mmCIF file of C-alpha atoms in Angstrom:
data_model
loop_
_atom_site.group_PDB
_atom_site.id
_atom_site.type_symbol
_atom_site.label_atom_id
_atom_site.label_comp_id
_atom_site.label_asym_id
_atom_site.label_seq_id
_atom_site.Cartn_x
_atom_site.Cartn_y
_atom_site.Cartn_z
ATOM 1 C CA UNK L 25 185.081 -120.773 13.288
ATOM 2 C CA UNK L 26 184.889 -118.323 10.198
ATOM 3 C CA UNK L 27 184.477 -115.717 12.624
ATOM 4 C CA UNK L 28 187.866 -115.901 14.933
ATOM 5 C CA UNK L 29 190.018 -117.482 11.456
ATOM 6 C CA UNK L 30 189.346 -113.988 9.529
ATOM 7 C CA UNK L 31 189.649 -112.187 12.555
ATOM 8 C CA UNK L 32 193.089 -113.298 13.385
ATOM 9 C CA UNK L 33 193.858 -113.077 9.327
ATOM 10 C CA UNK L 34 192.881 -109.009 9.190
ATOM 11 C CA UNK L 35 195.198 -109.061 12.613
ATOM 12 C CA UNK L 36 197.755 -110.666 10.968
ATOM 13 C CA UNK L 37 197.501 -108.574 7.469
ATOM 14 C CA UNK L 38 196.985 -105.019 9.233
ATOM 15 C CA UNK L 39 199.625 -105.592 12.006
ATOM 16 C CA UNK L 40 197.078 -103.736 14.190
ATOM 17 C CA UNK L 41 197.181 -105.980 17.699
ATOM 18 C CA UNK L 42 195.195 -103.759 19.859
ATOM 19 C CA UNK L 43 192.179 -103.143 18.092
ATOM 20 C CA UNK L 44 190.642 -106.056 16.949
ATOM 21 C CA UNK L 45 188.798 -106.119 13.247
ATOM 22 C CA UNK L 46 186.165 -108.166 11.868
ATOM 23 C CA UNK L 47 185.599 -107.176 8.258
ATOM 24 C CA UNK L 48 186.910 -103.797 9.056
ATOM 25 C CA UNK L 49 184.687 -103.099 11.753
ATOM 26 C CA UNK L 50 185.500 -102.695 14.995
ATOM 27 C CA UNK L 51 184.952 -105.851 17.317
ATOM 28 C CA UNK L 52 184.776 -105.439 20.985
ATOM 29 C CA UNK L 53 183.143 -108.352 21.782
ATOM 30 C CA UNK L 54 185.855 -110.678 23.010
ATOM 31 C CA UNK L 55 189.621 -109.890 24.167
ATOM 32 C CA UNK L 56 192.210 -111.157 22.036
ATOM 33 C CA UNK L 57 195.002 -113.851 23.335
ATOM 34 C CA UNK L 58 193.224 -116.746 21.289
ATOM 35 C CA UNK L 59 193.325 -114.040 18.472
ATOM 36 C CA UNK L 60 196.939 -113.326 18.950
ATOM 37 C CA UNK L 61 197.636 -116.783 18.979
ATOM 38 C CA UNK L 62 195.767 -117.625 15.817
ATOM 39 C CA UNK L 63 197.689 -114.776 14.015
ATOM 40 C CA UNK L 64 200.791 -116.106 15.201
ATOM 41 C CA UNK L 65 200.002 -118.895 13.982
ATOM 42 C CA UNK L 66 199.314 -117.815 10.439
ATOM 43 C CA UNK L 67 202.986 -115.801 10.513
ATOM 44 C CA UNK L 68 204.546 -119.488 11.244
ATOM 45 C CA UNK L 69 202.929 -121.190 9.141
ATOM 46 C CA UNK L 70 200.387 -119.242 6.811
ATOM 47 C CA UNK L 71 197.149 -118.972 6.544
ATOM 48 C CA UNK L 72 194.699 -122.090 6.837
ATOM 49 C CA UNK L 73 192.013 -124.382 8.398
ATOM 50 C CA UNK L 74 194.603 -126.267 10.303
ATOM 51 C CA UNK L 75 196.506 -123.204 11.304
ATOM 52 C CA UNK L 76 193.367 -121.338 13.126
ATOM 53 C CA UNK L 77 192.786 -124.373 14.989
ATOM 54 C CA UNK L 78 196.271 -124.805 16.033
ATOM 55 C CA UNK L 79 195.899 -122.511 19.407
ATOM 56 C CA UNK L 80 192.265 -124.802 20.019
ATOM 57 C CA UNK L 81 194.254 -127.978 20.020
ATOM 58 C CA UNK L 82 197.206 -126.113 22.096
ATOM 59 C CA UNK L 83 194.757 -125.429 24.830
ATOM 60 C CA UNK L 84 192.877 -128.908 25.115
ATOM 61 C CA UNK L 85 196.462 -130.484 25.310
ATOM 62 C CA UNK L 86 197.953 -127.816 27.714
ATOM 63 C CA UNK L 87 194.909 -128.427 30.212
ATOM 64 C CA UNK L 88 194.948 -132.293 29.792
ATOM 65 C CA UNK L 89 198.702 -131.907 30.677
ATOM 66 C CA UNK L 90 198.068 -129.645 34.096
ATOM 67 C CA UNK L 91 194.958 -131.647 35.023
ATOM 68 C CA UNK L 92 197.171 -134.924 35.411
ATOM 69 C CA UNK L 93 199.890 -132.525 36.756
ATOM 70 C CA UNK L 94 197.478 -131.840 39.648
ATOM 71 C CA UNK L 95 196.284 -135.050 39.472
ATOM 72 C CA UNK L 96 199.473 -136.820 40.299
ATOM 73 C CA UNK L 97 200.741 -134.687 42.664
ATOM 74 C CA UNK L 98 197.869 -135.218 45.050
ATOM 75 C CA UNK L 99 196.884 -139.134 43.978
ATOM 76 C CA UNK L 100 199.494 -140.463 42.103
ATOM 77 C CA UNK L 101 200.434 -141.983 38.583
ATOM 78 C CA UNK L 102 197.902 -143.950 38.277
ATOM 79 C CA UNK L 103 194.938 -141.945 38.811
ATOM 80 C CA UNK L 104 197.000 -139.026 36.572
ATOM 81 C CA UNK L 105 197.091 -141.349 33.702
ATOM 82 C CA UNK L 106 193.156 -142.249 34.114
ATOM 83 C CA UNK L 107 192.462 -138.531 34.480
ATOM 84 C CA UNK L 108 194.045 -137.709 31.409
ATOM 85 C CA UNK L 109 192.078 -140.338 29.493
ATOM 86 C CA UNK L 110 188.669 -139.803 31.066
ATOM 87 C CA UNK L 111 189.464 -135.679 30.167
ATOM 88 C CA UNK L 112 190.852 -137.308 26.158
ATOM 89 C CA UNK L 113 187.564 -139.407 26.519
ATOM 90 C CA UNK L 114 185.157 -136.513 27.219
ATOM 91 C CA UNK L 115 183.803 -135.638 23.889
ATOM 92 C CA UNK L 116 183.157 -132.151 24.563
ATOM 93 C CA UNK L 117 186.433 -131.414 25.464
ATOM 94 C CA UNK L 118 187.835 -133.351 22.670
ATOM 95 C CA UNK L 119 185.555 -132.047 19.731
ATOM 96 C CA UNK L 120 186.406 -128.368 21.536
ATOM 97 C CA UNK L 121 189.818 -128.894 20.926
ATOM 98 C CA UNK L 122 189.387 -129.523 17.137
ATOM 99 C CA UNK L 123 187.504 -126.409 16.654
ATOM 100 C CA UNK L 124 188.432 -122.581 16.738
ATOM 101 C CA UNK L 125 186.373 -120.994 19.562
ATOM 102 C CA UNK L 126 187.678 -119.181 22.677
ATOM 103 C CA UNK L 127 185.604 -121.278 24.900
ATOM 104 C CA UNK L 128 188.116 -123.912 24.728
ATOM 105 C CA UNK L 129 190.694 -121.394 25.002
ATOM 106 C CA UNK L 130 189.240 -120.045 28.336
ATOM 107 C CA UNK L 131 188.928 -124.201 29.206
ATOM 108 C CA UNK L 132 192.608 -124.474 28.974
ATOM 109 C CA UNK L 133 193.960 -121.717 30.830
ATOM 110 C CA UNK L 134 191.485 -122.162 33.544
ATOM 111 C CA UNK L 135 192.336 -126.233 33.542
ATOM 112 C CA UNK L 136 195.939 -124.461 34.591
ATOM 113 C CA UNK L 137 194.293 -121.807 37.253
ATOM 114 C CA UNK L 138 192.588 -124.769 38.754
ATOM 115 C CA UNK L 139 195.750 -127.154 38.915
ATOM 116 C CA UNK L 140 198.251 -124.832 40.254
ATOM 117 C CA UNK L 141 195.595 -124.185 42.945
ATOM 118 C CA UNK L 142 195.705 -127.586 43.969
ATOM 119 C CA UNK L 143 198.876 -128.428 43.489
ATOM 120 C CA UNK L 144 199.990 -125.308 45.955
ATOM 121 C CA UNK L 145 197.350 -126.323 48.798
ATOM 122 C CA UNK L 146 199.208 -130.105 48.905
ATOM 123 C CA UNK L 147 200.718 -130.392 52.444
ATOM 124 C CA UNK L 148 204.004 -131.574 51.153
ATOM 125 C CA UNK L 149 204.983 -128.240 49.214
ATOM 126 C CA UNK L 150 207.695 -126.238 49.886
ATOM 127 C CA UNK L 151 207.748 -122.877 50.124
ATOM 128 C CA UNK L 152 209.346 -122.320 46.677
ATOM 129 C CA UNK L 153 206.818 -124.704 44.618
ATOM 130 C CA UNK L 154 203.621 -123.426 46.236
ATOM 131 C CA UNK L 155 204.668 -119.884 45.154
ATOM 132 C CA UNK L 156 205.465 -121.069 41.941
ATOM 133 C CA UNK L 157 202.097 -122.940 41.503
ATOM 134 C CA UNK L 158 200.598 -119.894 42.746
ATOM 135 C CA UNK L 159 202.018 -117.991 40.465
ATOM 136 C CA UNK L 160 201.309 -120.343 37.533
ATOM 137 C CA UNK L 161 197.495 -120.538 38.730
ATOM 138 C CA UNK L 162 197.718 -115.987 38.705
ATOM 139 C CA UNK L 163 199.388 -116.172 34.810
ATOM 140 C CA UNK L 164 197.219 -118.866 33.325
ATOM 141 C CA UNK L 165 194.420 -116.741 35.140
ATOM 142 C CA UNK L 166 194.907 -113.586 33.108
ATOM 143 C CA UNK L 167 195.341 -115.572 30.231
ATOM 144 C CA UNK L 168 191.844 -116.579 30.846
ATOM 145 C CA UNK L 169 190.699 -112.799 31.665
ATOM 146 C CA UNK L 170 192.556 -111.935 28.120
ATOM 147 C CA UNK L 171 190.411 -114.976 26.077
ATOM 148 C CA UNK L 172 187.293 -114.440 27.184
ATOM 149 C CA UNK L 173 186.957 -111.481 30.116
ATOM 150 C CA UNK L 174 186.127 -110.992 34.027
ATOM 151 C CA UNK L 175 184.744 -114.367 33.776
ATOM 152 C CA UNK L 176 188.899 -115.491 34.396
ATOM 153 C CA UNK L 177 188.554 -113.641 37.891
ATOM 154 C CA UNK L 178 185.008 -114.183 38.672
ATOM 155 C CA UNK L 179 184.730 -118.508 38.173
ATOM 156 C CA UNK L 180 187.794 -119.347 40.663
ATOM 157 C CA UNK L 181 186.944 -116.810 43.234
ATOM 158 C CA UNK L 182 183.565 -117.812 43.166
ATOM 159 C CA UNK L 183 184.778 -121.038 43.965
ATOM 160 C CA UNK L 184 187.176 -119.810 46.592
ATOM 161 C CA UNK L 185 185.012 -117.999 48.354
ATOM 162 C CA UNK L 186 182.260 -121.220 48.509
ATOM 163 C CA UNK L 187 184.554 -123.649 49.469
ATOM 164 C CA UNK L 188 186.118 -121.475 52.115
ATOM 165 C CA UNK L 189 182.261 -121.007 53.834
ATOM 166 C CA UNK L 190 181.457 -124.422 53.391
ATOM 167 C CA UNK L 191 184.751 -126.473 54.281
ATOM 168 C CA UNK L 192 185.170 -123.695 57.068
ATOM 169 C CA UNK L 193 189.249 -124.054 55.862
ATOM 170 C CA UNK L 194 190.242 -119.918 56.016
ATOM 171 C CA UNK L 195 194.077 -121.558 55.509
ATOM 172 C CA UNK L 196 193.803 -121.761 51.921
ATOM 173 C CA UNK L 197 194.132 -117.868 51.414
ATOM 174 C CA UNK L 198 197.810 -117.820 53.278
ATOM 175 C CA UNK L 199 198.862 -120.202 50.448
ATOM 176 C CA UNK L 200 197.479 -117.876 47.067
ATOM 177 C CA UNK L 201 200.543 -115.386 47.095
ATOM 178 C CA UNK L 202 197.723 -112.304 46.373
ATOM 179 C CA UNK L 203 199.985 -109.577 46.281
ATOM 180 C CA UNK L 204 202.208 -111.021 43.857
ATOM 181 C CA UNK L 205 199.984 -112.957 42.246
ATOM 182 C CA UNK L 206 197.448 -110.275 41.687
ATOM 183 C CA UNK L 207 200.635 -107.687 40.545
ATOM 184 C CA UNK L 208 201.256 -110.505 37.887
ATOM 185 C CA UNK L 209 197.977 -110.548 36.579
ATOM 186 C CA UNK L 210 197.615 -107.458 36.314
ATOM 187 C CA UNK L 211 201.158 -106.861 34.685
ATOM 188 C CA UNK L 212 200.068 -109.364 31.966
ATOM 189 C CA UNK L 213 196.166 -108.470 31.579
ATOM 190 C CA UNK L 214 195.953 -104.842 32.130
ATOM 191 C CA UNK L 215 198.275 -103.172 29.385
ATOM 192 C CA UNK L 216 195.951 -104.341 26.429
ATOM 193 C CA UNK L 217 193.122 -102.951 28.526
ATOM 194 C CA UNK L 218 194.462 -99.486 28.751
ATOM 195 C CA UNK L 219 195.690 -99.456 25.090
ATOM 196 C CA UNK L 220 192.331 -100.672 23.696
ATOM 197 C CA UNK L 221 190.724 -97.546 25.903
ATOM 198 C CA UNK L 222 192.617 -95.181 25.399
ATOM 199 C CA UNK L 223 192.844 -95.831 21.379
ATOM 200 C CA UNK L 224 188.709 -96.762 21.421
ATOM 201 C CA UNK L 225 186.474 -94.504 24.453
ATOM 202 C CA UNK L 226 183.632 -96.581 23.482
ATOM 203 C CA UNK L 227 185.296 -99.829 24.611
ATOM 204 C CA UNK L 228 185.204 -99.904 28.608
ATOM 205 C CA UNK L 229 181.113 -98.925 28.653
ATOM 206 C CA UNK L 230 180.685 -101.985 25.348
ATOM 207 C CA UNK L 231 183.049 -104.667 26.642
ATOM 208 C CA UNK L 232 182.218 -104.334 30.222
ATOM 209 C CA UNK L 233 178.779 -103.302 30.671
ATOM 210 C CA UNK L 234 177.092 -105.066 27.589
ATOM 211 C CA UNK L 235 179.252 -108.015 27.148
ATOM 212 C CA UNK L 236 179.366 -108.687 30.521
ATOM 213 C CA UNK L 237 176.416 -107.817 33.269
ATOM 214 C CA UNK L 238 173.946 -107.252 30.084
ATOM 215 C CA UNK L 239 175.011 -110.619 28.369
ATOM 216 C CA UNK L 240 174.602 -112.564 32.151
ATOM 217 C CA UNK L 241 170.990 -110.528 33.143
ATOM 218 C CA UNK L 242 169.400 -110.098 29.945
ATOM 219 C CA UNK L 243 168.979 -112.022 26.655
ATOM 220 C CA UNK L 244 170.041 -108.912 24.365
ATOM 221 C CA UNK L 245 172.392 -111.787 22.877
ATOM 222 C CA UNK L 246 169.581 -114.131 22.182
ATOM 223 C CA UNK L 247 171.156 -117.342 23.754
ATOM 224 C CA UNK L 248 168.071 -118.227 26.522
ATOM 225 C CA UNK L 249 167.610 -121.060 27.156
ATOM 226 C CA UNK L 250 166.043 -122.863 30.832
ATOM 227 C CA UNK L 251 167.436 -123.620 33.924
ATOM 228 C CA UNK L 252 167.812 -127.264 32.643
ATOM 229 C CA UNK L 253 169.503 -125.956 29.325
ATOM 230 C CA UNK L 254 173.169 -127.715 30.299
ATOM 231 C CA UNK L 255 171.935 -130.985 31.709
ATOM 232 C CA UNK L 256 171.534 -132.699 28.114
ATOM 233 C CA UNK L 257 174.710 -130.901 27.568
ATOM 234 C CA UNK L 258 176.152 -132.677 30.583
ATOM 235 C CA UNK L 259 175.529 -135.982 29.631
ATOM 236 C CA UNK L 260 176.921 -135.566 26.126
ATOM 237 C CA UNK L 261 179.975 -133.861 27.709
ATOM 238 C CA UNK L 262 180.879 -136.728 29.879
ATOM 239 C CA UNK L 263 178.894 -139.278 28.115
ATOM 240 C CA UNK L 264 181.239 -142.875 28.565
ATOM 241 C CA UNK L 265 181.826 -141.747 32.108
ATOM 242 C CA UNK L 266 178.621 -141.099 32.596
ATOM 243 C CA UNK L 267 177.656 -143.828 35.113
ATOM 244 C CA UNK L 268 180.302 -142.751 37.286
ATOM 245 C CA UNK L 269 179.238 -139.072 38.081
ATOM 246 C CA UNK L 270 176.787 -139.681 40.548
ATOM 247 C CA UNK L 271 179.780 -141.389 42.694
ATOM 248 C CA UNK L 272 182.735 -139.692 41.776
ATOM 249 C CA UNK L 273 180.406 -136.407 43.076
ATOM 250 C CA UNK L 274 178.972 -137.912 46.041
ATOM 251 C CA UNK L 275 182.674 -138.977 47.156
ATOM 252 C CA UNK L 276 184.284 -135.896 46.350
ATOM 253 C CA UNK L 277 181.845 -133.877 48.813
ATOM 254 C CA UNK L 278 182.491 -136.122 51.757
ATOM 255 C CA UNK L 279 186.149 -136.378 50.719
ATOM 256 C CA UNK L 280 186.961 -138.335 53.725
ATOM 257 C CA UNK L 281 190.929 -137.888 52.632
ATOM 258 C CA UNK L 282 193.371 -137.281 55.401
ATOM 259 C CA UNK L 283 195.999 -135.698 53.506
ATOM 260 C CA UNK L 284 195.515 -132.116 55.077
ATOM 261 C CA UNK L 285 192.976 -129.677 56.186
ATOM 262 C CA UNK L 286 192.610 -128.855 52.532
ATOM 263 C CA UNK L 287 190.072 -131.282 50.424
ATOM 264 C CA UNK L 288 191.503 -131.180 47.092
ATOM 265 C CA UNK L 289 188.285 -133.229 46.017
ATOM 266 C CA UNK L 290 185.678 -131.187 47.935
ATOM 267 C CA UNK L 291 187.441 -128.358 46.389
ATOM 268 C CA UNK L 292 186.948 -130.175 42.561
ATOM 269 C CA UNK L 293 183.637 -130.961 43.268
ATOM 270 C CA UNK L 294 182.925 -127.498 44.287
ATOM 271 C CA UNK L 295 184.490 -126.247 40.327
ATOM 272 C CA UNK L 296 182.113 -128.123 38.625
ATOM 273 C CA UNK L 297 179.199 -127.808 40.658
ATOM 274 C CA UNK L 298 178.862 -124.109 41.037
ATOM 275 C CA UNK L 299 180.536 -122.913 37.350
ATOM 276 C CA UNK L 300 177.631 -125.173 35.945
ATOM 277 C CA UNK L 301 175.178 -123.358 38.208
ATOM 278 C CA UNK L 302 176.657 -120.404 37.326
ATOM 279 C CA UNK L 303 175.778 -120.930 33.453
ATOM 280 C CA UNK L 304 172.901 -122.597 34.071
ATOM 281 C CA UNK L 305 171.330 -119.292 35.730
ATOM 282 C CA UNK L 306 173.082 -117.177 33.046
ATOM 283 C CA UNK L 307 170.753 -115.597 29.960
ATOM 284 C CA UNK L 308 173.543 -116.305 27.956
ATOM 285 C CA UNK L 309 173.884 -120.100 26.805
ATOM 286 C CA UNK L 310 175.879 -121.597 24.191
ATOM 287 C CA UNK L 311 177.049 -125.252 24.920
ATOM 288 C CA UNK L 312 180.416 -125.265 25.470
ATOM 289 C CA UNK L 313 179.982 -122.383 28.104
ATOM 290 C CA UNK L 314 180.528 -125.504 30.551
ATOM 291 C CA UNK L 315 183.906 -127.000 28.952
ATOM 292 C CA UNK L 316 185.773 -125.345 32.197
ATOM 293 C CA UNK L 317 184.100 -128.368 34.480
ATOM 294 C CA UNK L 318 185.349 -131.217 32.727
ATOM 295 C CA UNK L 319 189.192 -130.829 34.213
ATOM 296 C CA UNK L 320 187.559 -131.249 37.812
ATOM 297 C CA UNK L 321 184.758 -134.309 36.500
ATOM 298 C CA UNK L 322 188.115 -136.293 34.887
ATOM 299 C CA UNK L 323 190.186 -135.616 38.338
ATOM 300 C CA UNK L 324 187.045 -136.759 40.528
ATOM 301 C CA UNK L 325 185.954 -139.615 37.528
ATOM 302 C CA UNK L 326 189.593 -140.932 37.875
ATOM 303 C CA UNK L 327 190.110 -141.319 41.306
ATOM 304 C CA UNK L 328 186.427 -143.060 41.274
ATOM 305 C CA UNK L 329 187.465 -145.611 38.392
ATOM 306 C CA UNK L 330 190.184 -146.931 40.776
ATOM 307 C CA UNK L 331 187.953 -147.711 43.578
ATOM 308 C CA UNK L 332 185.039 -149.807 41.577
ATOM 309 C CA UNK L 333 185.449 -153.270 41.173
ATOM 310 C CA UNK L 334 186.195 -154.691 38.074
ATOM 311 C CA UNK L 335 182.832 -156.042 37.697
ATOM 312 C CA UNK L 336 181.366 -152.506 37.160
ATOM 313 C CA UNK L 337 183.929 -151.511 34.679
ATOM 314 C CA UNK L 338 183.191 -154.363 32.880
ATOM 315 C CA UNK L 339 179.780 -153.886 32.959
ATOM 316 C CA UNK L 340 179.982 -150.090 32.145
ATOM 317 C CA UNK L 341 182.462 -151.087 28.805
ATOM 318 C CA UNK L 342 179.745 -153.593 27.564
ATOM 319 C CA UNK L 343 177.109 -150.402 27.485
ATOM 320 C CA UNK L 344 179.072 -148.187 25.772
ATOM 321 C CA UNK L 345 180.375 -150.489 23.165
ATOM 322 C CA UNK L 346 176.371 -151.540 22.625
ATOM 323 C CA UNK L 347 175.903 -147.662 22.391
ATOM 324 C CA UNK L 348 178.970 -147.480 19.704
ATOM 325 C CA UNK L 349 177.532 -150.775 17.548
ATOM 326 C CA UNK L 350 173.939 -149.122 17.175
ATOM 327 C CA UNK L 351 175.341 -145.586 16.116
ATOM 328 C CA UNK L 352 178.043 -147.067 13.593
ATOM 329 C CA UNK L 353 175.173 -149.050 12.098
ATOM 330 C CA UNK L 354 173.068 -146.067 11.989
ATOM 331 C CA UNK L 355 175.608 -144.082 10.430
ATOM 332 C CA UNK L 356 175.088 -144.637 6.655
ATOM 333 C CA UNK L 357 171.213 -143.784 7.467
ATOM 334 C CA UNK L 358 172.388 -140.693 8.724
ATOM 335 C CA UNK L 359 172.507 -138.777 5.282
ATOM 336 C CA UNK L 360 168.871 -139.855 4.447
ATOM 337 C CA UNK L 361 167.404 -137.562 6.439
ATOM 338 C CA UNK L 362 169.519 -134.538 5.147
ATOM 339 C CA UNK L 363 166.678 -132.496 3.003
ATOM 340 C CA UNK L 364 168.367 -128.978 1.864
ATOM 341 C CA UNK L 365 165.489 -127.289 1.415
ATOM 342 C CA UNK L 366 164.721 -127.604 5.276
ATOM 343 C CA UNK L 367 165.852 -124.306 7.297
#
């Protein structure tokens, strides 16, 4: 947190918004909309703790918001209103959005790339609104591209391009608006780009080539970890919906739905599946790297919780208030096994 707070503050006390600082020094590891935002912050309201969380907390909220968007517009209030709490519920997401990092930054704006996909694939949208979602889904995309890099392009095409092979549904692509889409991305992504370059040389060859292909291939950032690295991750992510997954995955491949030729929960299924592959095979882990799934697990979690008897709920509330008792009685014990002099 330290890092991105001081930052933002030596963006905000130099007035210098293209090349980013830390501790004088130049710092081209990361792009710098969550930056920006942070420093705006601190010109409303000053400098602080609460202040360089602010745009964190912005971004949990603003994807919680689009996910029961989506959510509603292809299953209806109910299921929105579960969504949103399963996504409040999902302690990764939650503690992400107390705490200054761009990972939940990146979370947020793809939550709103992921919902304005949906929401312009549903049957019943005109012409005006699917553009519109469309062009939402292109914006909050190179907001995404400006928080954290390529990795804003890369994740939803990679699930574009999967679920068209796999559903066999070429239809989706007449719906994305790409020329003006893309045009808008690039009118809101590319002019930092080109000022950062042509005020630093050394940027494009650092930015793109080390912090990108040699951070996925290699582990020059040391942040290995194995192929089962996220799975512990996973369950602590998700953890008092946990019981559901299985299901709410199993049912979102079939998606047996008749809305339209378009499987909004295939499609979901296929966004967590593959960006947590995607990770998982990276040489490059940190544990939030996976926050950009949860949108998708709420949507698919939600739509499960209304189909399982009460029964199962029941049963599933019983566990996790067990769970709840035995680590609030642990809790004072915690602090006995604190020992400062170990590393």
């Amino acid at each position: 947190e330290g890092r991105y707070a001081e930052i933002a503050r030596e963006m905000f006390a130099t007035g210098d918004w293209v090349t980013i600082r830390y501790n004088g020094l130049k710092y081209f590891e990361k792009p710098p909309f969550a930056l920006w935002m942070t420093a705006l912050s601190y010109h409303a309201f000053g400098v602080g703790e609460w202040q360089a969380r602010l745009w964190a907390a912005i971004s949990g909220a603003l994807g919680l918001a689009m996910t029961m968007w989506a959510t509603r517009r292809w299953f209806g209030a109910r299921v929105a209103i579960l969504a949103g709490l399963v996504l409040l519920a999902a302690p990764l997401w939650n503690i992400g959005s107390h705490f200054n990092s761009l990972d939940i930054g990146v979370s947020g704006a793809l939550a709103c790339v992921l919902a304005g996909m949906l929401v312009a694939q549903h049957p019943q949208a005109t012409p005006s609104s699917r553009r519109n979602a469309m062009w939402i889904a292109w914006g909050a995309m190179a907001v995404a591209v400006l928080t954290k890099g390529l990795i804003g392009i890369v994740l939803p095409g990679l699930v574009l391009v999967f679920y068209t092979l796999l559903a066999r549904d070429w239809s989706v692509w007449r719906r994305l608006h790409a020329a003006s889409g893309a045009l808008l991305l690039l009118a809101l992504a590319a002019p930092w780009f080109v000022l950062v370059s042509l005020r630093n040389p050394e940027f494009a060859q650092f930015f793109f080539i080390h912090e990108h292909f040699a951070r996925f291939t290699s582990k020059v950032h040391r942040r290995a970890g194995g192929w089962w690295y996220f799975l512990p991750i996973l369950v602590f992510a998700i953890l008092p919906w946990l019981m559901y997954l299985p299901h709410a995955l199993a049912s979102g491949w079939r998606d047996e739905s008749n809305h339209s030729s378009f499987r909004p929960r295939r499609f979901l299924t296929l966004w967590a599946v593959l960006i947590f592959l995607f990770f998982s095979v990276s040489n490059s882990k940190l544990p939030s790297y996976i926050a950009p799934i949860l949108p998708a697990l709420a949507l698919l979690i939600a739509h499960t919780l209304t189909r399982v008897g009460s029964r199962v709920l029941r049963w599933n509330a019983l566990i996790l208030a067990a769970g709840a008792a035995a680590l609030i009685a642990y809790a004072p014990y915690v602090t006995q096994r604190a020992n400062e002099n170990t590393p």
